[in-house]
Coordinates of C-alpha atoms in Angstrom, one line a residue:
M279 CA 216.8 261.0 15.7
R280 CA 214.3 258.6 14.2
L281 CA 213.0 256.2 16.9
P282 CA 212.7 252.5 16.0
N283 CA 209.4 250.7 15.5
L284 CA 209.7 248.0 18.2
L285 CA 207.1 245.8 16.6
A286 CA 209.4 245.1 13.6
T287 CA 211.7 242.7 15.4
A288 CA 211.3 239.8 17.9
R289 CA 213.4 241.5 20.6
G290 CA 211.7 244.8 20.0
R291 CA 208.2 243.2 20.5
L292 CA 209.3 241.7 23.8
T293 CA 210.7 245.1 24.9
A294 CA 207.5 247.0 23.7
F295 CA 205.1 244.8 25.6
F296 CA 207.3 244.8 28.7
L297 CA 207.2 248.6 28.7
L298 CA 203.5 248.8 27.8
Y299 CA 202.6 246.6 30.8
L300 CA 204.8 248.8 32.9
T301 CA 202.4 251.6 32.4
E302 CA 199.5 249.3 33.5
G303 CA 201.2 248.6 36.8
I304 CA 202.2 252.1 37.7
P305 CA 198.7 253.4 38.6
L306 CA 197.9 250.3 40.7
G307 CA 201.2 250.7 42.7
F308 CA 200.7 254.4 43.1
A309 CA 197.2 254.0 44.6
A310 CA 197.6 250.9 46.6
T311 CA 201.0 251.8 48.2
A312 CA 202.0 255.5 47.8
V313 CA 198.5 257.1 48.1
A314 CA 197.3 254.6 50.7
T315 CA 200.4 255.3 52.9
Q316 CA 200.0 259.1 52.6
L317 CA 196.3 258.9 53.5
R318 CA 196.9 256.9 56.6
R319 CA 199.6 259.4 57.7
Q320 CA 197.0 262.2 57.3
G321 CA 194.6 260.4 59.6
V322 CA 192.2 258.7 57.1
G323 CA 190.7 255.5 58.6
P324 CA 191.4 252.0 57.4
A325 CA 187.8 251.5 56.2
E326 CA 188.0 254.6 54.0
I327 CA 191.4 253.5 52.6
G328 CA 190.1 250.0 52.0
A329 CA 187.2 251.4 50.1
F330 CA 189.5 253.7 48.1
V331 CA 191.8 250.8 47.1
G332 CA 188.8 248.5 46.4
A333 CA 187.2 251.1 44.2
F334 CA 190.4 251.4 42.2
Y335 CA 190.2 247.8 41.1
L336 CA 186.6 248.0 40.0
P337 CA 187.3 249.2 36.4
W338 CA 189.5 246.1 35.9
A339 CA 186.6 243.9 37.1
F340 CA 184.5 245.2 34.1
K341 CA 187.2 245.4 31.4
W342 CA 185.5 242.6 29.5
A343 CA 182.9 245.2 28.6
Y344 CA 185.4 247.4 26.9
G345 CA 186.5 244.8 24.4
P346 CA 183.8 245.2 21.8
V347 CA 184.2 249.0 21.8
V348 CA 187.9 248.7 21.3
D349 CA 187.4 246.1 18.5
V350 CA 184.8 248.1 16.6
F351 CA 185.7 251.8 17.0
A352 CA 189.2 252.6 15.9
S353 CA 191.3 254.9 13.7
S354 CA 193.0 253.4 10.7
R355 CA 195.3 256.4 10.5
L356 CA 196.5 256.1 14.1
G357 CA 196.4 252.3 14.1
R358 CA 193.5 250.1 15.2
R359 CA 195.2 249.3 18.6
R360 CA 197.9 251.9 18.7
G361 CA 195.3 254.7 18.6
W362 CA 193.5 253.4 21.6
I363 CA 196.8 253.1 23.6
L364 CA 197.9 256.6 22.7
G365 CA 194.5 258.1 23.7
M366 CA 194.2 256.1 26.9
Q367 CA 197.8 257.0 28.1
A368 CA 197.1 260.7 27.3
M369 CA 193.9 260.6 29.4
M370 CA 195.7 258.7 32.2
V371 CA 198.2 261.6 32.5
L372 CA 195.5 264.3 32.3
T373 CA 193.3 262.8 34.9
L374 CA 196.2 262.3 37.3
L375 CA 197.4 265.9 36.8
S376 CA 193.9 267.1 37.6
T377 CA 194.3 265.8 41.2
V378 CA 197.5 267.6 42.0
M379 CA 195.8 270.6 43.6
L380 CA 193.1 268.6 45.5
D381 CA 193.2 269.0 49.3
L382 CA 193.6 265.6 50.9
P383 CA 192.0 264.1 52.9
R384 CA 189.2 266.7 52.8
Q385 CA 188.5 266.1 49.1
L386 CA 189.1 262.3 49.2
G387 CA 185.7 261.6 47.6
L388 CA 186.5 263.7 44.5
F389 CA 190.0 262.3 44.5
T390 CA 188.7 258.7 44.5
V391 CA 186.3 259.5 41.6
I392 CA 189.0 261.0 39.4
L393 CA 191.4 258.1 40.1
L394 CA 188.5 255.7 39.3
V395 CA 188.1 257.4 35.9
H396 CA 191.9 257.3 35.5
N397 CA 191.9 253.6 36.0
V398 CA 189.0 253.1 33.5
F399 CA 191.5 254.5 30.9
S400 CA 194.2 252.2 32.2
A401 CA 192.0 249.1 32.0
T402 CA 190.9 250.1 28.5
Q403 CA 194.5 250.5 27.5
D404 CA 195.1 246.9 28.8
V405 CA 192.4 245.6 26.5
A406 CA 194.1 247.4 23.5
I407 CA 197.6 246.2 24.5
D408 CA 196.4 242.5 24.8
A409 CA 194.7 242.8 21.4
L410 CA 197.8 244.3 19.9
A411 CA 199.8 241.4 21.4
V412 CA 197.5 238.8 19.9
N413 CA 197.8 240.4 16.5
T414 CA 201.6 240.9 16.4
L415 CA 203.3 238.2 18.5
Q416 CA 204.5 235.1 16.7
E417 CA 203.4 231.8 18.1
H418 CA 206.8 230.9 19.4
E419 CA 207.1 234.3 21.2
R420 CA 203.9 234.2 23.2
A421 CA 205.0 232.4 26.3
T422 CA 208.2 234.5 26.7
A423 CA 206.2 237.6 26.0
N424 CA 203.6 236.8 28.7
G425 CA 206.5 236.4 31.2
M426 CA 207.9 239.8 30.1
M427 CA 204.4 241.4 30.5
F428 CA 204.0 240.1 34.0
A429 CA 207.5 241.3 34.9
G430 CA 206.7 244.7 33.4
A431 CA 203.4 245.0 35.4
S432 CA 205.2 244.0 38.6
L433 CA 208.0 246.6 38.0
G434 CA 205.3 249.2 37.2
Q435 CA 203.7 248.6 40.6
A436 CA 207.1 249.1 42.2
V437 CA 207.7 252.3 40.2
G438 CA 204.2 253.6 41.1
G439 CA 204.5 252.5 44.7
S440 CA 208.1 252.5 45.9
G441 CA 209.4 255.0 43.3
A442 CA 206.7 257.5 44.2
L443 CA 207.4 257.1 47.9
F444 CA 211.1 257.7 47.3
V445 CA 210.3 260.8 45.4
A446 CA 207.8 262.0 48.0
A447 CA 210.3 261.5 50.8
Q448 CA 212.8 263.8 49.0
F449 CA 210.6 266.4 47.3
G450 CA 207.1 266.2 49.0
F451 CA 204.1 264.1 48.1
Q452 CA 202.8 266.4 45.4
S453 CA 206.0 265.7 43.4
S454 CA 205.1 262.0 43.2
F455 CA 202.1 262.9 40.9
Y456 CA 204.5 264.5 38.4
F457 CA 206.9 261.5 38.7
V458 CA 204.1 259.0 37.9
C459 CA 202.9 261.1 34.9
G460 CA 206.4 261.4 33.6
A461 CA 207.0 257.7 33.8
I462 CA 203.9 257.1 31.7
L463 CA 204.7 259.8 29.2
L464 CA 208.2 258.4 28.6
V465 CA 206.7 255.2 27.4
T466 CA 204.2 257.1 25.3
L467 CA 206.8 259.2 23.6
F468 CA 209.6 256.6 23.1
V469 CA 207.6 253.4 22.6
V470 CA 204.0 254.0 21.5
L471 CA 204.5 257.0 19.1
P472 CA 207.1 255.2 17.0
L473 CA 205.0 252.0 16.7
K474 CA 203.8 251.1 13.3
E475 CA 200.9 248.7 13.5
A476 CA 200.4 246.3 10.6
P477 CA 197.2 247.0 8.6
D478 CA 194.3 244.6 9.3
P479 CA 192.5 244.1 5.9
A480 CA 189.7 242.0 7.5
W481 CA 188.8 244.8 9.9
E482 CA 189.0 247.5 7.2
A483 CA 186.6 245.5 5.1
K484 CA 184.1 245.3 8.0
R485 CA 184.3 249.0 9.0
G486 CA 181.1 251.0 9.0
G487 CA 179.0 248.9 11.4
G488 CA 179.2 251.5 14.1
L489 CA 177.0 251.2 17.1
H490 CA 175.0 248.2 15.7
A491 CA 178.2 246.3 15.1
A492 CA 179.3 247.0 18.7
L493 CA 176.0 245.8 20.1
R494 CA 176.2 242.6 18.0
E495 CA 179.8 242.1 19.3
M496 CA 178.7 242.6 22.9
L497 CA 175.8 240.1 22.5
S498 CA 178.1 237.6 20.9
F499 CA 180.4 238.0 23.8
V500 CA 177.9 237.3 26.5
V501 CA 176.5 234.3 24.6
N502 CA 179.9 232.7 24.1
A503 CA 180.9 233.5 27.7
F504 CA 177.7 231.9 29.0
R505 CA 178.2 228.8 26.9
S506 CA 181.8 228.5 28.0
F507 CA 181.2 229.0 31.8
V508 CA 178.5 226.3 32.0
G509 CA 179.9 223.9 29.4
T510 CA 182.0 221.8 31.7
R511 CA 182.3 221.1 35.4
G512 CA 185.8 222.7 35.5
A513 CA 184.7 225.9 33.8
F514 CA 181.7 226.2 36.1
A515 CA 183.9 225.7 39.2
G516 CA 186.3 228.2 37.8
L517 CA 183.5 230.8 37.8
G518 CA 183.1 230.3 41.6
M519 CA 186.9 230.3 42.1
A520 CA 187.3 233.6 40.3
L521 CA 184.8 235.2 42.6
L522 CA 186.7 234.1 45.7
P523 CA 190.0 235.4 47.0
P524 CA 192.8 232.9 46.1
G525 CA 194.1 232.6 49.6
A526 CA 194.8 235.2 52.2
M527 CA 194.9 238.7 50.7
C528 CA 195.6 241.1 53.5
L529 CA 199.4 241.4 53.3
G530 CA 199.1 242.3 49.6
L531 CA 196.4 245.0 50.0
A532 CA 195.8 248.2 51.9
L533 CA 196.0 246.5 55.3
Q534 CA 199.8 246.1 54.8
S535 CA 200.2 249.9 54.1
N536 CA 198.0 250.8 57.1
L537 CA 200.0 248.5 59.4
A538 CA 203.3 249.9 58.1
V539 CA 202.2 253.4 59.2
E540 CA 200.9 252.1 62.5
L541 CA 204.3 250.5 63.2
G542 CA 206.1 253.7 62.6
L543 CA 207.9 252.9 59.3
P544 CA 208.9 256.0 57.4
D545 CA 208.2 256.5 53.7
D546 CA 211.6 255.2 52.6
Q547 CA 211.2 252.0 54.6
V548 CA 207.7 251.5 53.2
A549 CA 209.1 252.0 49.7
W550 CA 211.9 249.5 50.2
L551 CA 209.4 247.0 51.6
N552 CA 207.1 247.4 48.6
L553 CA 210.1 247.2 46.2
W554 CA 211.4 243.9 47.7
S555 CA 208.0 242.4 48.0
T556 CA 207.3 243.1 44.4
V557 CA 210.7 241.6 43.2
I558 CA 210.2 238.6 45.4
G559 CA 206.6 238.2 44.2
A560 CA 207.7 238.2 40.6
A561 CA 210.4 235.6 41.3
G562 CA 207.8 233.5 43.1
C563 CA 205.6 233.6 40.1
V564 CA 208.3 232.2 37.9
L565 CA 209.3 229.6 40.5
G566 CA 205.7 228.5 41.2
G567 CA 205.1 228.1 37.5
L568 CA 208.2 226.0 36.9
I569 CA 207.3 223.7 39.9
S570 CA 203.6 223.4 38.9
D571 CA 204.5 222.4 35.3
R572 CA 206.5 219.5 36.7
V573 CA 204.2 218.2 39.4
D574 CA 200.4 218.0 39.8
R575 CA 199.2 221.6 39.3
R576 CA 196.3 221.4 41.7
K577 CA 198.3 219.8 44.5
A578 CA 200.9 222.5 44.1
L579 CA 198.3 225.2 44.3
N580 CA 196.9 223.7 47.5
V581 CA 200.4 224.0 49.1
Y582 CA 200.9 227.6 47.9
I583 CA 197.6 228.8 49.3
L584 CA 198.1 227.1 52.6
L585 CA 201.6 228.7 52.8
M586 CA 200.1 232.1 52.1
S587 CA 198.0 231.9 55.3
V588 CA 201.0 231.0 57.5
P589 CA 202.7 234.4 57.6
V590 CA 199.3 236.1 58.0
L591 CA 198.3 234.0 61.0
V592 CA 201.8 234.1 62.6
L593 CA 201.9 237.9 62.3
A594 CA 198.3 238.1 63.7
F595 CA 199.4 236.1 66.7
I596 CA 202.4 238.3 67.3
L597 CA 200.3 241.5 67.0
Q598 CA 197.8 240.1 69.5
R599 CA 200.5 239.1 71.9
E600 CA 202.1 242.5 71.8
G601 CA 198.7 244.2 72.2
W602 CA 199.1 246.0 68.9
I603 CA 195.5 245.5 67.9
T604 CA 193.5 248.5 66.9
A605 CA 194.0 251.2 64.3
D606 CA 193.5 253.9 67.0
A607 CA 196.3 252.4 69.3
N608 CA 198.8 255.1 68.5
R609 CA 196.4 258.0 68.7
A610 CA 195.1 256.8 72.0
G611 CA 198.7 256.7 73.4
L612 CA 198.8 253.0 73.8
H613 CA 202.1 252.7 71.9
N614 CA 204.9 255.2 71.5
A615 CA 207.0 253.1 69.1
A616 CA 206.9 249.5 67.8
L617 CA 209.3 247.0 69.2
G618 CA 212.1 246.1 66.9
S619 CA 211.1 242.5 66.9
L620 CA 207.6 243.5 65.9
V621 CA 208.9 245.5 62.9
L622 CA 211.2 242.6 61.9
A623 CA 208.2 240.1 62.1
F624 CA 206.2 242.5 59.9
W625 CA 209.0 242.5 57.3
V626 CA 209.5 238.7 57.4
A627 CA 205.8 238.1 57.1
T628 CA 205.3 240.5 54.2
L629 CA 208.2 239.2 52.2
S630 CA 207.5 235.5 52.7
Y631 CA 203.8 236.2 51.9
A632 CA 205.0 237.9 48.6
L633 CA 206.9 234.8 47.6
F634 CA 204.0 232.4 48.2
N635 CA 201.5 234.8 46.6
G636 CA 203.6 234.9 43.5
M637 CA 203.8 231.1 43.4
M638 CA 200.0 231.0 43.7
Y639 CA 199.4 233.6 41.0
S640 CA 201.1 231.8 38.2
T641 CA 199.6 228.4 39.1
A642 CA 196.1 229.6 39.6
N643 CA 196.1 231.4 36.2
A644 CA 197.4 228.2 34.6
I645 CA 194.4 226.3 36.0
F646 CA 192.0 229.0 34.6
M647 CA 193.7 228.4 31.2
D648 CA 193.2 224.6 31.7
V649 CA 189.4 225.0 31.9
T650 CA 189.1 227.7 29.2
N651 CA 187.7 226.8 25.8
P652 CA 190.4 227.7 23.2
A653 CA 187.7 228.8 20.8
V654 CA 186.7 231.7 23.1
A655 CA 189.9 232.0 25.0
A656 CA 190.2 235.8 25.0
T657 CA 186.6 236.1 26.1
Q658 CA 186.5 233.5 28.8
F659 CA 189.9 234.0 30.3
T660 CA 189.5 237.8 30.4
A661 CA 186.2 237.3 32.2
Y662 CA 187.9 235.1 34.8
M663 CA 190.6 237.7 35.4
A664 CA 188.0 240.5 35.6
M665 CA 186.1 238.6 38.3
A666 CA 189.3 238.0 40.1
N667 CA 189.8 241.7 40.2
L668 CA 186.4 242.1 41.7
A669 CA 187.4 239.6 44.5
I670 CA 190.4 241.9 45.2
S671 CA 188.1 244.9 45.3
Y672 CA 185.7 243.5 47.9
S673 CA 188.6 242.0 49.9
A674 CA 190.2 245.4 50.3
T675 CA 186.8 246.9 51.2
W676 CA 185.8 244.4 53.9
Q677 CA 189.4 244.3 55.4
G678 CA 189.3 248.1 55.9
I679 CA 185.9 247.7 57.7
G680 CA 187.3 244.8 59.7
I681 CA 190.3 246.7 61.0
E682 CA 188.1 249.4 62.4
S683 CA 185.6 247.0 63.8
W684 CA 187.7 244.1 65.1
G685 CA 191.3 245.3 64.9
Y686 CA 194.3 243.9 62.9
P687 CA 194.7 240.4 64.4
K688 CA 191.1 239.3 64.1
T689 CA 190.8 240.7 60.6
M690 CA 194.0 238.8 59.6
V691 CA 192.8 235.6 61.1
I692 CA 189.4 235.8 59.3
D693 CA 191.3 236.6 56.0
G694 CA 193.7 233.7 56.6
F695 CA 190.9 231.1 56.9
F696 CA 188.4 232.6 54.5
G697 CA 191.0 232.4 51.7
L698 CA 191.1 228.6 52.1
A699 CA 187.5 228.4 50.8
Y700 CA 189.1 228.6 47.3
L701 CA 190.5 225.1 47.9
L702 CA 187.0 223.6 48.2
L703 CA 186.3 224.3 44.5
L704 CA 189.7 223.4 43.2
P705 CA 189.1 219.6 42.9
F706 CA 186.2 220.2 40.6
T707 CA 188.5 221.7 38.0
R708 CA 190.2 218.4 37.4
R709 CA 189.0 216.5 34.4
R710 CA 187.7 213.0 35.3
P711 CA 188.5 209.9 33.3
G712 CA 184.9 209.5 32.2
D713 CA 184.5 213.1 31.1
P714 CA 183.9 213.6 27.3
E715 CA 186.5 215.4 25.2
G716 CA 185.8 219.0 24.4
F717 CA 184.3 221.9 26.3
T718 CA 180.6 221.1 26.5
D719 CA 179.2 218.0 28.2
S720 CA 175.7 216.7 28.8
L721 CA 175.3 218.5 32.1
A722 CA 175.7 222.0 30.6
P723 CA 171.9 222.5 30.5
Q724 CA 171.6 221.5 34.2
R725 CA 174.3 223.9 35.2
A726 CA 172.5 226.7 33.4
R727 CA 169.3 225.9 35.3
K728 CA 171.1 225.9 38.6
L729 CA 172.8 229.2 37.9
A730 CA 169.5 230.9 37.0
L731 CA 167.8 229.4 40.0
G732 CA 170.6 230.4 42.4
L733 CA 170.6 234.0 41.1
A734 CA 166.8 234.2 41.4
L735 CA 167.0 233.2 45.1
M736 CA 169.8 235.7 45.7
C737 CA 167.8 238.5 44.1
L738 CA 164.9 237.7 46.5
A739 CA 167.3 237.8 49.4
W740 CA 168.0 241.4 48.5
L741 CA 164.5 242.4 49.7
P742 CA 164.9 241.8 53.5
V743 CA 168.5 242.9 53.4
H744 CA 167.6 246.2 51.8
Y745 CA 164.5 246.7 54.1
E746 CA 166.6 246.3 57.3
E747 CA 170.1 247.3 56.0
S748 CA 170.8 249.1 59.2
L749 CA 171.1 245.7 60.9
L750 CA 174.2 245.0 58.9
G751 CA 176.1 247.7 60.7
P752 CA 179.7 248.1 59.3
A753 CA 179.2 245.1 57.0
Q754 CA 176.7 247.1 54.9
P755 CA 179.3 248.1 52.2
I756 CA 180.3 244.5 51.9
A757 CA 176.7 243.4 51.3
G758 CA 176.4 246.2 48.8
V759 CA 179.4 244.8 46.8
L760 CA 177.9 241.3 47.0
F761 CA 174.5 242.3 45.7
S762 CA 176.1 244.4 42.9
L763 CA 177.8 241.3 41.8
I764 CA 174.5 239.4 41.9
F765 CA 172.7 242.0 39.9
V766 CA 175.5 242.0 37.3
G767 CA 175.4 238.2 37.1
S768 CA 171.6 238.3 36.8
A769 CA 171.7 240.8 34.0
V770 CA 174.3 238.8 32.0
V771 CA 172.3 235.5 32.5
L772 CA 169.1 237.3 31.3
L773 CA 170.8 238.7 28.3
A774 CA 172.9 235.6 27.3
G775 CA 170.3 233.1 28.4
G776 CA 167.7 234.9 26.4
A777 CA 169.9 234.9 23.3
V778 CA 170.5 231.1 23.7
L779 CA 166.7 230.5 24.1
L780 CA 165.7 232.8 21.3
Q781 CA 164.6 230.0 19.0
E782 CA 163.0 227.8 21.7
R783 CA 161.0 230.4 23.6
P784 CA 161.1 233.7 21.6
A785 CA 158.7 235.7 23.8
L786 CA 160.4 234.8 27.1
A787 CA 163.9 235.3 25.5
K788 CA 163.1 238.8 24.2
T789 CA 161.5 239.8 27.6
A790 CA 164.6 238.6 29.5
M791 CA 167.0 240.3 27.1
G792 CA 165.1 243.6 27.3
F793 CA 164.8 243.5 31.1
S794 CA 168.5 242.8 31.6
A795 CA 169.2 246.5 31.1
L796 CA 166.8 247.4 33.9
T797 CA 168.5 244.9 36.2
A798 CA 171.9 246.4 35.4
L799 CA 170.6 249.8 36.4
L800 CA 170.4 248.6 40.0
L801 CA 174.1 249.2 40.1
L802 CA 173.3 253.0 40.2
R803 CA 171.3 252.7 43.4
K804 CA 173.9 254.4 45.6
F805 CA 173.4 257.6 43.6
L806 CA 169.7 257.7 44.5
A807 CA 170.2 259.7 47.7
D808 CA 171.4 262.7 45.7
A809 CA 168.4 262.6 43.3
P810 CA 165.4 264.9 43.5
A811 CA 162.6 263.8 45.8
P812 CA 160.2 262.5 43.1
V813 CA 163.0 260.5 41.6
Q814 CA 163.9 259.0 45.0
T815 CA 160.3 258.0 45.6
V816 CA 160.1 256.1 42.2
G817 CA 163.6 254.8 42.7
H818 CA 163.0 253.2 46.1
G819 CA 159.9 251.5 44.7
L820 CA 162.0 250.1 41.8
L821 CA 164.6 248.8 44.2
Y822 CA 162.0 246.3 45.4
L823 CA 160.1 245.7 42.2
V824 CA 163.0 245.2 39.8
P825 CA 164.7 242.4 41.9
V826 CA 161.3 240.6 42.2
L827 CA 160.7 240.7 38.4
T828 CA 164.3 239.7 37.7
A829 CA 163.9 236.7 40.1
A830 CA 160.7 235.8 38.3
L831 CA 162.3 235.9 34.9
L832 CA 165.3 233.9 36.1
W833 CA 163.0 231.3 37.6
Q834 CA 161.3 231.0 34.2
L835 CA 164.7 230.5 32.6
A836 CA 165.6 227.9 35.2
R837 CA 162.5 225.9 34.2
R838 CA 163.6 225.6 30.5
P839 CA 165.4 222.5 29.2
W840 CA 168.2 224.6 27.6
R841 CA 168.5 222.0 24.8
D842 CA 170.7 224.4 22.7
L843 CA 173.5 224.1 25.3
A844 CA 173.7 220.3 25.0
P845 CA 176.6 218.9 23.0
E846 CA 176.0 217.8 19.4
P847 CA 175.3 214.0 19.3
D848 CA 178.0 211.9 17.6
P849 CA 177.1 211.1 14.1
A850 CA 175.9 207.5 13.6
P851 CA 178.6 205.2 12.1
A852 CA 178.2 204.4 8.4
V853 CA 176.7 200.9 7.8

């Protein structure tokens, strides 16, 4: 039987992108719910589980870097985007199958690495699917298609989380790996293989650039992104917002799975909880979007984020009152079984949180679109979303550490109030009456200088923190994530800032652009302990020298006037 090419019709396109996004949600749901639940049952601590879930989101935080590669390197025979989707889905299945025989939790480190690679393939697939959507969807289909995509991703998380747990409860945990692989392969066989992507003559004409074309594309990306982020007050505030958790996060991450195990919920109940929270969250996204389109969007988001903290803080109070505090309570014999009222409170808190979280999600993304320059929409919006994934990653990491250090209630209270910091930046995204039209104003150079100076000071802060990192105790991994973010930001500013200043100060610009690669290598510092002794000696010296030189170059950039970022003056009226 000949399968239809779903891209040929409007209804087929909506179906295709719904199912393609389904395959993106499956790995996330599988790791954050099914695997996290199983690991907790096997005695793995919340800190390790939090780090595991946090690491799983990291490839999505850097998916902006995959775009130029997907754009430049492709197969005309398989289809410019279809070839990437086929290849990535095949690699997703292979990497997942390679973990079936691993011994958990003993080989948790290797398991985490393999799933991290697995999610690199998933994130790369996302870039290719988005590019295919841009190229094939008609203008009047895009809003509906985006709703279908989100629904597909949500359902995919339910399939990977709840579906895998249902299968595990009936046939054992190992069978859930085959279930997840089978779900992805069904989409590959019945959706991706029959697709016939329309030819792209413009791309065919430009083929042959190879690596040089990819490097030019990457440089163009960072320059355009830099201009967009500092161009207006709203875009600059959006940068800070994307790096903060948008409200309380704990009931949507590994803390929820950990607590479900602590309270004695069996796999089938955890699966039903995940399924209902996913469905309610998707409904909340639609409801929140409808409301925020009819009232002031920022006021609506204030309400949604405040409401997200309510179930978190109420549940924290109930847990504290009942003495259900630490992750070791069950093992120490402090509790034999959770009270029925406590389990009910957990269900109510989780489901109500899912509703408010969904309402927040659609509204926050709309605000990011409001401050995004349409001329570089794919670049800027993707970068916001990538940084938002990084916020999820470090939130999962610190919450796992917090559970072991302070217990569940205190961790939840901190999370409930820390999430409100997002609201401090929200007013700055509103366009003021006196603001000029467009996406660059006269203060763009000043913002660039402030950004460079702020990063320079944070690079210098690394020196005492690294010298006495033992003083940080259990917070050391959180500081590591923070400084990794600082080094990434510094490398991007050196590269993009140097490109912007190439005409004004060529020597400084070329030095900054060249040094950016060395700054980015600081992300590999955690692998230094496994290196040979001579490499360790040199490496430890560079861990002090490179941040100092990076700070010096950023300080030099902060002293420049950045005239090229200022908006073009209005032409003089004809006399």
